[in-house]
XYZ file of C-alpha atoms in Angstrom:
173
model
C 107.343 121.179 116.497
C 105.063 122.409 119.469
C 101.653 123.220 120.028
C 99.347 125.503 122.241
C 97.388 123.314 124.659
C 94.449 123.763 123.652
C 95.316 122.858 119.950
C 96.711 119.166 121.807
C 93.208 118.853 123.233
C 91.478 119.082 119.711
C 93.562 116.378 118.120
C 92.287 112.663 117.691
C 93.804 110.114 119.595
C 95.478 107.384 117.629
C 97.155 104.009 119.237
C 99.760 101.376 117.524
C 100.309 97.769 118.620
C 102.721 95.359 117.443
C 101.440 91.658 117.183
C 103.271 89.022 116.531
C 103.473 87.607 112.503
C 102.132 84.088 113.368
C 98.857 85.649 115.327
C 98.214 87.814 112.023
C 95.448 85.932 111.446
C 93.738 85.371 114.404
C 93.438 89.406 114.879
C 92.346 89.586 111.254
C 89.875 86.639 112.370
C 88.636 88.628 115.520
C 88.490 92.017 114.556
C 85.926 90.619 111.680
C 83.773 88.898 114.323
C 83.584 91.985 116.510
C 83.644 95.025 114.362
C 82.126 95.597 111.160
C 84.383 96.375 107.692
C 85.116 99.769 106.724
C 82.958 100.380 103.547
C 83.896 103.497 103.037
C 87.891 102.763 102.761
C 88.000 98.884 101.757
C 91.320 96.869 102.361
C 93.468 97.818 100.163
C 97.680 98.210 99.411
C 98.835 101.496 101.062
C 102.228 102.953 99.107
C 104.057 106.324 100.905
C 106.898 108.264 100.048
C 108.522 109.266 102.991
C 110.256 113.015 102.629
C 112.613 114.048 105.583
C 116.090 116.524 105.601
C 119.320 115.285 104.517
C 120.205 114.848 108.336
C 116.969 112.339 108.709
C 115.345 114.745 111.510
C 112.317 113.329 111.065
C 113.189 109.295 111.498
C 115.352 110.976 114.517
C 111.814 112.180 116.201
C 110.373 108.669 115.783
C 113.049 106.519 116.534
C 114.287 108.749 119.674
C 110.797 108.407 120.855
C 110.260 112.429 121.059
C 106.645 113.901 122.502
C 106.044 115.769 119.167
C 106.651 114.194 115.695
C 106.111 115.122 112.436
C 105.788 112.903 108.915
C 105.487 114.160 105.171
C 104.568 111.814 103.089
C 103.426 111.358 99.471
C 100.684 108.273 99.892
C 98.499 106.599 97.239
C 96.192 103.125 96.996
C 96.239 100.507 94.939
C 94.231 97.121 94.850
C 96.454 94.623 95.855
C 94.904 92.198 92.161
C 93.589 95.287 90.401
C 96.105 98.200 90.760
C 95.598 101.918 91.980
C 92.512 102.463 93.618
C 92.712 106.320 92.897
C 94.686 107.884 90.426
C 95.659 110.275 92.530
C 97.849 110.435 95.295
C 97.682 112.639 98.361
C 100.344 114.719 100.050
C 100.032 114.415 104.066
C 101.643 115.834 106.562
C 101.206 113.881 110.422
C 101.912 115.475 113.536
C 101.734 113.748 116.746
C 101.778 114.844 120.172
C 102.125 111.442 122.279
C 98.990 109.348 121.549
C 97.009 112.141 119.843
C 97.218 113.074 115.962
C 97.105 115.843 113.490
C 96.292 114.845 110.198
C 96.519 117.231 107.214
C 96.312 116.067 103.508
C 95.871 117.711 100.089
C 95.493 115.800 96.592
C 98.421 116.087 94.468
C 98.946 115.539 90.586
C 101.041 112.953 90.513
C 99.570 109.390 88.904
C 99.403 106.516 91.231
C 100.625 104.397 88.022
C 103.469 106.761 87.831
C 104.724 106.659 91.556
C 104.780 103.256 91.433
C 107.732 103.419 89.003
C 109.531 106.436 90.117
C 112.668 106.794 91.580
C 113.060 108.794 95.087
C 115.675 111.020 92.766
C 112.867 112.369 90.708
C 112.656 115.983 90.841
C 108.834 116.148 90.547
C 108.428 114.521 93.978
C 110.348 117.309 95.633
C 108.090 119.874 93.288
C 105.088 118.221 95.000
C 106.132 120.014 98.045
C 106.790 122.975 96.233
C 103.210 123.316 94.135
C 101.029 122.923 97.265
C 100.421 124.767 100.544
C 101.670 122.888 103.382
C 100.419 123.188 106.788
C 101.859 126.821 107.595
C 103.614 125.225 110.711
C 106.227 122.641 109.050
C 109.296 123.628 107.610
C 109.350 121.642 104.231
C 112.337 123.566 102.351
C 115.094 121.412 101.921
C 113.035 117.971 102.384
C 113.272 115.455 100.059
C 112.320 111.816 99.283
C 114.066 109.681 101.527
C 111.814 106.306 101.990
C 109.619 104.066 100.040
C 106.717 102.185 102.620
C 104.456 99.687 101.422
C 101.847 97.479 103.260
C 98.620 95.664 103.069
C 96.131 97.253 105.432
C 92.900 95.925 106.441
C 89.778 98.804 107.787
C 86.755 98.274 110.526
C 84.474 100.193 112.382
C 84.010 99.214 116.188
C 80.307 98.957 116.343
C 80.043 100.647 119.960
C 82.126 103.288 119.568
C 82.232 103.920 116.035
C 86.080 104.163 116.509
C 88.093 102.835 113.147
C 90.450 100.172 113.484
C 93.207 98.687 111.179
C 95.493 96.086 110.353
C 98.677 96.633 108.713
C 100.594 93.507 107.496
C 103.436 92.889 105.124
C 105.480 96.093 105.573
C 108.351 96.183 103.476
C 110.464 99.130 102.759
């Protein structure tokens, strides 16, 4: 996957740190003193689907390190006490070039009760792909569900810079 220059320039930056599992809670303790909680997307336990080829070209991107990377991904909510947020899921595609990001998402019809039970052999998460438009510039034929993700991720706001900021924790796959 490659993009014109000045497509690269229009894309948001995003950044990723690793910290350490026993200074969880000091960020978590920080981040609350200096920024202010995302409202408008509250903590909350993020589920995703991962779709890739049978060869794993995508993992191959990310673990290789490439410049340009792409993700599909199924990806729903759900209250860590309460359940899904949303009953509806959303189908996103991710494409990175270095430090910046392309995100592009559509909603799909596929209960967030239901995905929690599926299995990654279920033919109507490959027809997800199939019922939507995908971003024109991603190859999806022949992708399938490969990888379940699920984490515990905790939203801000920086203040200054209205930049948002989270906090993923507990990733198991």
């Amino acid at each position: 996957m490659t993009l014109p220059a000045d497509q690269i320039e229009t894309l948001e930056f995003e950044r990723k740190y690793l910290i350490p599992h026993e200074c969880i809670a000091a960020a978590i303790g920080c981040l609350g003193a200096y920024c202010r909680t995302d409202e408008r997307f509250p903590a909350s336990e993020v589920h995703s689907i991962y779709f890739d080829t049978p060869g794993l070209r995508l993992l191959q991107e990310k673990s290789d390190g490439d410049l340009y990377k792409t993700k599909v991904r199924l990806r729903w909510y759900e209250d860590p006490e309460a359940g899904p947020v949303e009953s509806t899921s959303f189908l996103e595609v991710k494409r990175r070039v270095g430090a910046r990001r392309l995100k592009w998402r559509r909603r799909v019809d596929l209960e967030a009760a239901w995905l929690s039970q599926a299995r990654l052999t279920e033919t109507r998460l490959r027809a997800a792909l199939d019922r939507i438009e995908i971003d024109p510039t991603v190859a999806v034929a022949g992708l399938r569900p490969v990888l379940v993700v699920k984490y515990l991720r905790h939203r801000w706001v920086d203040p200054v810079t209205g930049a948002r900021v989270c906090l993923d924790r507990s990733i198991s796959v």
